[in-house]
């Protein structure tokens, strides 16, 4: 036995022992198939023909049946040569048959009694948009396509690639969303492993495209093997080693950014493909530049300044058995990323919130016997902070570390049937450490750690020429560890513990318990002039909310790829999804909150019930997709699907770490003073109960009964092949989403310069959306010479919310069934690209991404609850009486009138319509150019290249922002102090802004130049 084989078996054995107890999340396919008919020149079927397929990474063979049909399933993505042989006929060999994951390459072969047939290519390129037998609405990208789009080889920016595909509508923050769905409304699969985590619903690996062999984007019309997503799935399959071994390295430097990157990979296999391995590494260090890098841009202060990341991937494959019918795979990906903020800021002079003069003044600085004391001195400290009077000394940052592992065992029962069993494990740790975060009382941290383990299986059998059945399922178990807080907001969230002082200072909305006006924090009571000794708390309660209860997700599916006629393909199936969240049985009782009646009595009320549709939701989802080849150059496809997206756990669970020992501070011990109404309207007997009650009422409820988000998708495609490599696909689509989780976010207060500070949101299943649009893709494919593509998406989404990331709703507008055009996506998103490849190694490409401009504007109308009892939903003028933030009209301060009948004395004077989002931001187009030249020929060569991004210097931003410092002066005017911060001298980096309400700085993407060297070996 050769040493590579001995090593492979030992590696596989050790890996199985290590990971048998682990798993990950739901999967997407990593294999495809080749099938067709063998016939003679007259179309008569030929039975018993030997059909073999071979590629650098895999080979297999079968025989045609009595009807001439053959099928070879379970093929890893690659470009295959198909050979058919039968006694009495010449052998036929068809090259260039490309297999992609989850798809079938149809290759019909006619045998002749003649000389051998060689080199005929019958299957279209894997990336061709003309795929007449493809039932799903899917777009495929390979590594060369990535290079053409990004301009540089081994570029790992999955965001840049996705933004160039039809159906991707880039949101106003640059995040790729599918058909205007929510950020957590799409699936990301990395070699069949779900690369999203269930606590926040976000992707795991920062969208790093490392080691990609094929990327397939399925927009809406995906089959039942994919789940837990409403808008679409991105499925990446990584490369495998092949014989002979080969690799690639790329080094890149950039100007004017301090940007340098290194990537390298290598893969190899034994000559018979029994054992193969593949490694890939990418690393980057990047300093961010805004606009022309010369103009002073105050709005960008504190923005992303630097990012760094490393990603290492490995893929081991071992085949064993008499016919190598068994395949054992170990796949692993490990990465770490740092996103450092603080652009144009010196962190040494940035104060922690407790040392921020604005916060200290708001919390009573100068009002007490100790002139240097304030209530914020007794708020919880920020993680890592050791003293109240301390500056930060480091920049805001986000860190991301992940580990993805899979062991997959595949058994080929025959050429047309195979089964797979896999265990996967994902470990994701994302930390947002934002002690500055823009200023007073906005310092925030968020820690998201989750470990997911799963066991999954699937089985595919080509029953006959008409039916290929697949069934499968998986179960995964996630252990989360989540925490989020803005520590100094404890002054707002704990009025009963703070006492009357927080209310008198305007920090909290009440004076606390009138029976215990000094509260329960020793230092705050002392500031209030009370000599109370021995109070149980030294600081206000920790208001960090947490999610730590485990959750399980299970699914089962079955589908049939049915071919009722030669030009007809139907994929239909059904999927069952379930989630089980292990909340405590008394979760509803832990949700109690309070209200105070006109007599001052405290009423403790039960929180909403936590029912089984929250803790054990499930759905059966039927899906259907049909493809019909209308002629030699035309195809039509249609799909329908019912979908479910489980809401992130952080929307449901937000518990508090209150020490149970505080229950000893109770009525009987004399430590605790009961609330008014005790024994009749409330039952609170100790401080532990009161703290939970206070936080439930004023911050997040510990358990929120939100259900999964659900949707129904339809789309229809017309596909046309113009010949000579030119093809087009146009796809109208429709999605109705309901039960979307939206947030009602209260305004806590405004700072002196008008900056609003909001409290924690309250989630509810109030969101609905109606999504219509059209995808267009035009493509020109050529191995040499000129090739190109044009991708465009028109999207018209109406919803009762306006964000793709924890959206907020107006409950009065919901009651009136009012829908808005969402502003987080541009109506038209497009990318055009041309590439030229000479036979002598010269390559040139140009890409032009375009966005038609994002909607913005506050609107002239808003929606409130009014009427005699304040419960009637009304559409009213958007005045400062109706909207404390984001109002269009201004009233006379001395005689404002009412919400329904305001006394208006000013307005923004802009061309807003009645609804928000009726203004249109600037359209943006960027021209990016790359050229390179190969030095040398054959498999071993060097390429030198230059890439220029945003070559024309378009620095406009996508969406103007609202100014909290705008001061109105009449209709369309502004006062002399408009744009000036009232906090100048109190906080660092409080610059004067433009005086207008809508602000627009030339802070778009910089013009950059990149030099790169690429080596293939």
mmCIF file of N, CA, C and O in Angstrom, residues 127-181:
data_model
loop_
_atom_site.group_PDB
_atom_site.id
_atom_site.type_symbol
_atom_site.label_atom_id
_atom_site.label_comp_id
_atom_site.label_asym_id
_atom_site.label_seq_id
_atom_site.Cartn_x
_atom_site.Cartn_y
_atom_site.Cartn_z
ATOM 1 N N UNK A 127 -21.169 28.114 -16.554
ATOM 2 C CA UNK A 127 -21.624 29.468 -16.228
ATOM 3 C C UNK A 127 -22.594 30.016 -17.257
ATOM 4 O O UNK A 127 -23.043 31.160 -17.119
ATOM 5 N N UNK A 128 -22.924 29.255 -18.280
ATOM 6 C CA UNK A 128 -23.868 29.743 -19.276
ATOM 7 C C UNK A 128 -25.248 29.915 -18.655
ATOM 8 O O UNK A 128 -25.723 29.065 -17.901
ATOM 9 N N UNK A 129 -25.895 31.028 -18.970
ATOM 10 C CA UNK A 129 -27.234 31.242 -18.425
ATOM 11 C C UNK A 129 -28.284 30.489 -19.222
ATOM 12 O O UNK A 129 -29.443 30.420 -18.792
ATOM 13 N N UNK A 130 -27.914 29.934 -20.386
ATOM 14 C CA UNK A 130 -28.875 29.123 -21.131
ATOM 15 C C UNK A 130 -28.715 27.675 -20.709
ATOM 16 O O UNK A 130 -27.793 26.975 -21.119
ATOM 17 N N UNK A 131 -29.594 27.221 -19.843
ATOM 18 C CA UNK A 131 -29.606 25.850 -19.351
ATOM 19 C C UNK A 131 -31.040 25.346 -19.493
ATOM 20 O O UNK A 131 -31.852 25.470 -18.575
ATOM 21 N N UNK A 132 -31.400 24.783 -20.649
ATOM 22 C CA UNK A 132 -32.812 24.484 -20.928
ATOM 23 C C UNK A 132 -33.417 23.430 -20.026
ATOM 24 O O UNK A 132 -34.637 23.372 -19.888
ATOM 25 N N UNK A 133 -32.614 22.583 -19.378
ATOM 26 C CA UNK A 133 -33.168 21.532 -18.520
ATOM 27 C C UNK A 133 -33.095 21.906 -17.043
ATOM 28 O O UNK A 133 -33.418 21.087 -16.193
ATOM 29 N N UNK A 134 -32.699 23.115 -16.735
ATOM 30 C CA UNK A 134 -32.550 23.546 -15.347
ATOM 31 C C UNK A 134 -33.876 24.076 -14.821
ATOM 32 O O UNK A 134 -34.416 25.043 -15.337
ATOM 33 N N UNK A 135 -34.395 23.432 -13.776
ATOM 34 C CA UNK A 135 -35.700 23.849 -13.249
ATOM 35 C C UNK A 135 -35.585 25.006 -12.270
ATOM 36 O O UNK A 135 -36.529 25.789 -12.122
ATOM 37 N N UNK A 136 -34.457 25.133 -11.589
ATOM 38 C CA UNK A 136 -34.287 26.207 -10.608
ATOM 39 C C UNK A 136 -33.823 27.476 -11.306
ATOM 40 O O UNK A 136 -33.152 27.437 -12.345
ATOM 41 N N UNK A 137 -34.169 28.620 -10.725
ATOM 42 C CA UNK A 137 -33.644 29.893 -11.209
ATOM 43 C C UNK A 137 -32.296 30.112 -10.533
ATOM 44 O O UNK A 137 -32.201 30.663 -9.439
ATOM 45 N N UNK A 138 -31.231 29.652 -11.191
ATOM 46 C CA UNK A 138 -29.907 29.633 -10.577
ATOM 47 C C UNK A 138 -28.888 30.255 -11.521
ATOM 48 O O UNK A 138 -29.000 30.164 -12.751
ATOM 49 N N UNK A 139 -27.891 30.895 -10.932
ATOM 50 C CA UNK A 139 -26.797 31.516 -11.677
ATOM 51 C C UNK A 139 -25.485 30.977 -11.112
ATOM 52 O O UNK A 139 -25.300 30.920 -9.894
ATOM 53 N N UNK A 140 -24.579 30.583 -12.004
ATOM 54 C CA UNK A 140 -23.357 29.898 -11.608
ATOM 55 C C UNK A 140 -22.131 30.748 -11.920
ATOM 56 O O UNK A 140 -22.027 31.335 -12.988
ATOM 57 N N UNK A 141 -21.215 30.778 -10.952
ATOM 58 C CA UNK A 141 -19.951 31.499 -11.073
ATOM 59 C C UNK A 141 -18.822 30.508 -10.799
ATOM 60 O O UNK A 141 -18.886 29.747 -9.828
ATOM 61 N N UNK A 142 -17.784 30.518 -11.647
ATOM 62 C CA UNK A 142 -16.589 29.738 -11.347
ATOM 63 C C UNK A 142 -15.425 30.684 -11.051
ATOM 64 O O UNK A 142 -15.587 31.910 -11.023
ATOM 65 N N UNK A 143 -14.251 30.116 -10.813
ATOM 66 C CA UNK A 143 -13.123 30.941 -10.384
ATOM 67 C C UNK A 143 -12.719 31.954 -11.456
ATOM 68 O O UNK A 143 -12.305 33.072 -11.140
ATOM 69 N N UNK A 144 -12.855 31.605 -12.743
ATOM 70 C CA UNK A 144 -12.535 32.566 -13.796
ATOM 71 C C UNK A 144 -13.550 33.702 -13.820
ATOM 72 O O UNK A 144 -13.195 34.866 -14.047
ATOM 73 N N UNK A 145 -14.806 33.384 -13.571
ATOM 74 C CA UNK A 145 -15.823 34.430 -13.496
ATOM 75 C C UNK A 145 -15.531 35.392 -12.350
ATOM 76 O O UNK A 145 -15.721 36.605 -12.478
ATOM 77 N N UNK A 146 -15.072 34.841 -11.217
ATOM 78 C CA UNK A 146 -14.703 35.697 -10.085
ATOM 79 C C UNK A 146 -13.601 36.663 -10.488
ATOM 80 O O UNK A 146 -13.637 37.862 -10.169
ATOM 81 N N UNK A 147 -12.604 36.155 -11.213
ATOM 82 C CA UNK A 147 -11.504 37.013 -11.668
ATOM 83 C C UNK A 147 -12.011 38.102 -12.604
ATOM 84 O O UNK A 147 -11.604 39.269 -12.509
ATOM 85 N N UNK A 148 -12.901 37.747 -13.517
ATOM 86 C CA UNK A 148 -13.425 38.742 -14.458
ATOM 87 C C UNK A 148 -14.224 39.834 -13.741
ATOM 88 O O UNK A 148 -14.174 41.003 -14.129
ATOM 89 N N UNK A 149 -14.972 39.456 -12.706
ATOM 90 C CA UNK A 149 -15.800 40.428 -11.998
ATOM 91 C C UNK A 149 -14.947 41.328 -11.112
ATOM 92 O O UNK A 149 -15.115 42.549 -11.097
ATOM 93 N N UNK A 150 -14.036 40.721 -10.357
ATOM 94 C CA UNK A 150 -13.258 41.492 -9.385
ATOM 95 C C UNK A 150 -11.990 42.093 -9.978
ATOM 96 O O UNK A 150 -11.412 43.006 -9.383
ATOM 97 N N UNK A 151 -11.551 41.569 -11.127
ATOM 98 C CA UNK A 151 -10.374 42.120 -11.784
ATOM 99 C C UNK A 151 -9.061 41.535 -11.337
ATOM 100 O O UNK A 151 -8.015 41.822 -11.935
ATOM 101 N N UNK A 152 -9.060 40.717 -10.283
ATOM 102 C CA UNK A 152 -7.823 40.132 -9.785
ATOM 103 C C UNK A 152 -8.042 38.663 -9.482
ATOM 104 O O UNK A 152 -9.114 38.270 -9.015
ATOM 105 N N UNK A 153 -7.028 37.821 -9.737
ATOM 106 C CA UNK A 153 -7.177 36.394 -9.422
ATOM 107 C C UNK A 153 -7.189 36.157 -7.923
ATOM 108 O O UNK A 153 -6.626 36.925 -7.144
ATOM 109 N N UNK A 154 -7.877 35.091 -7.517
ATOM 110 C CA UNK A 154 -7.973 34.653 -6.122
ATOM 111 C C UNK A 154 -8.515 35.763 -5.221
ATOM 112 O O UNK A 154 -8.169 35.858 -4.053
ATOM 113 N N UNK A 155 -9.393 36.592 -5.762
ATOM 114 C CA UNK A 155 -10.048 37.616 -4.957
ATOM 115 C C UNK A 155 -11.114 36.952 -4.097
ATOM 116 O O UNK A 155 -11.927 36.179 -4.593
ATOM 117 N N UNK A 156 -11.139 37.251 -2.813
ATOM 118 C CA UNK A 156 -12.008 36.532 -1.882
ATOM 119 C C UNK A 156 -13.258 37.313 -1.517
ATOM 120 O O UNK A 156 -14.011 36.902 -0.623
ATOM 121 N N UNK A 157 -13.538 38.434 -2.199
ATOM 122 C CA UNK A 157 -14.704 39.244 -1.831
ATOM 123 C C UNK A 157 -15.968 38.644 -2.420
ATOM 124 O O UNK A 157 -16.327 38.892 -3.572
ATOM 125 N N UNK A 158 -16.651 37.828 -1.615
ATOM 126 C CA UNK A 158 -17.911 37.249 -2.059
ATOM 127 C C UNK A 158 -18.957 38.333 -2.270
ATOM 128 O O UNK A 158 -19.815 38.229 -3.144
ATOM 129 N N UNK A 159 -18.878 39.424 -1.491
ATOM 130 C CA UNK A 159 -19.823 40.525 -1.649
ATOM 131 C C UNK A 159 -19.731 41.121 -3.039
ATOM 132 O O UNK A 159 -20.747 41.370 -3.703
ATOM 133 N N UNK A 160 -18.507 41.386 -3.518
ATOM 134 C CA UNK A 160 -18.335 41.970 -4.852
ATOM 135 C C UNK A 160 -18.882 41.052 -5.929
ATOM 136 O O UNK A 160 -19.479 41.512 -6.910
ATOM 137 N N UNK A 161 -18.701 39.759 -5.762
ATOM 138 C CA UNK A 161 -19.188 38.800 -6.758
ATOM 139 C C UNK A 161 -20.711 38.739 -6.743
ATOM 140 O O UNK A 161 -21.366 38.803 -7.788
ATOM 141 N N UNK A 162 -21.286 38.623 -5.553
ATOM 142 C CA UNK A 162 -22.739 38.526 -5.466
ATOM 143 C C UNK A 162 -23.416 39.785 -5.992
ATOM 144 O O UNK A 162 -24.468 39.704 -6.635
ATOM 145 N N UNK A 163 -22.837 40.943 -5.727
ATOM 146 C CA UNK A 163 -23.450 42.189 -6.184
ATOM 147 C C UNK A 163 -23.516 42.282 -7.702
ATOM 148 O O UNK A 163 -24.246 43.121 -8.239
ATOM 149 N N UNK A 164 -22.764 41.447 -8.401
ATOM 150 C CA UNK A 164 -22.765 41.465 -9.862
ATOM 151 C C UNK A 164 -23.744 40.467 -10.463
ATOM 152 O O UNK A 164 -23.801 40.337 -11.692
ATOM 153 N N UNK A 165 -24.522 39.765 -9.633
ATOM 154 C CA UNK A 165 -25.405 38.724 -10.136
ATOM 155 C C UNK A 165 -26.849 39.199 -10.169
ATOM 156 O O UNK A 165 -27.270 40.008 -9.332
ATOM 157 N N UNK A 166 -27.656 38.694 -11.112
ATOM 158 C CA UNK A 166 -29.086 39.032 -11.120
ATOM 159 C C UNK A 166 -29.758 38.535 -9.850
ATOM 160 O O UNK A 166 -29.396 37.497 -9.294
ATOM 161 N N UNK A 167 -30.758 39.292 -9.395
ATOM 162 C CA UNK A 167 -31.477 38.908 -8.191
ATOM 163 C C UNK A 167 -30.870 39.444 -6.921
ATOM 164 O O UNK A 167 -31.531 39.471 -5.882
ATOM 165 N N UNK A 168 -29.611 39.876 -6.969
ATOM 166 C CA UNK A 168 -28.972 40.487 -5.803
ATOM 167 C C UNK A 168 -29.240 41.983 -5.839
ATOM 168 O O UNK A 168 -28.901 42.664 -6.804
ATOM 169 N N UNK A 169 -29.879 42.480 -4.812
ATOM 170 C CA UNK A 169 -30.151 43.905 -4.700
ATOM 171 C C UNK A 169 -29.354 44.420 -3.504
ATOM 172 O O UNK A 169 -29.714 44.160 -2.358
ATOM 173 N N UNK A 170 -28.275 45.116 -3.771
ATOM 174 C CA UNK A 170 -27.386 45.598 -2.725
ATOM 175 C C UNK A 170 -28.106 46.616 -1.854
ATOM 176 O O UNK A 170 -28.684 47.576 -2.365
ATOM 177 N N UNK A 171 -28.068 46.406 -0.544
ATOM 178 C CA UNK A 171 -28.754 47.368 0.310
ATOM 179 C C UNK A 171 -27.916 48.635 0.454
ATOM 180 O O UNK A 171 -26.778 48.719 -0.023
ATOM 181 N N UNK A 172 -28.488 49.636 1.128
ATOM 182 C CA UNK A 172 -27.849 50.948 1.189
ATOM 183 C C UNK A 172 -26.565 50.946 2.011
ATOM 184 O O UNK A 172 -25.823 51.924 1.994
ATOM 185 N N UNK A 173 -26.284 49.842 2.717
ATOM 186 C CA UNK A 173 -25.027 49.700 3.443
ATOM 187 C C UNK A 173 -24.029 48.809 2.712
ATOM 188 O O UNK A 173 -22.980 48.474 3.266
ATOM 189 N N UNK A 174 -24.363 48.397 1.485
ATOM 190 C CA UNK A 174 -23.450 47.577 0.699
ATOM 191 C C UNK A 174 -23.584 46.092 0.910
ATOM 192 O O UNK A 174 -22.809 45.308 0.351
ATOM 193 N N UNK A 175 -24.552 45.645 1.685
ATOM 194 C CA UNK A 175 -24.733 44.224 1.977
ATOM 195 C C UNK A 175 -25.589 43.601 0.874
ATOM 196 O O UNK A 175 -26.630 44.144 0.513
ATOM 197 N N UNK A 176 -25.172 42.454 0.333
ATOM 198 C CA UNK A 176 -25.970 41.825 -0.725
ATOM 199 C C UNK A 176 -27.177 41.084 -0.156
ATOM 200 O O UNK A 176 -27.031 40.202 0.692
ATOM 201 N N UNK A 177 -28.364 41.475 -0.588
ATOM 202 C CA UNK A 177 -29.582 40.764 -0.192
ATOM 203 C C UNK A 177 -30.247 40.226 -1.450
ATOM 204 O O UNK A 177 -30.084 40.777 -2.545
ATOM 205 N N UNK A 178 -30.963 39.131 -1.316
ATOM 206 C CA UNK A 178 -31.569 38.459 -2.459
ATOM 207 C C UNK A 178 -33.002 38.942 -2.625
ATOM 208 O O UNK A 178 -33.812 38.828 -1.698
ATOM 209 N N UNK A 179 -33.286 39.517 -3.775
ATOM 210 C CA UNK A 179 -34.636 39.998 -4.085
ATOM 211 C C UNK A 179 -35.220 40.849 -2.962
ATOM 212 O O UNK A 179 -36.366 40.676 -2.560
ATOM 213 N N UNK A 180 -34.409 41.782 -2.463
ATOM 214 C CA UNK A 180 -34.834 42.747 -1.439
ATOM 215 C C UNK A 180 -35.309 42.086 -0.162
ATOM 216 O O UNK A 180 -36.109 42.645 0.575
ATOM 217 N N UNK A 181 -34.825 40.883 0.127
ATOM 218 C CA UNK A 181 -35.168 40.232 1.387
ATOM 219 C C UNK A 181 -34.406 40.844 2.546
ATOM 220 O O UNK A 181 -33.612 41.777 2.392
#
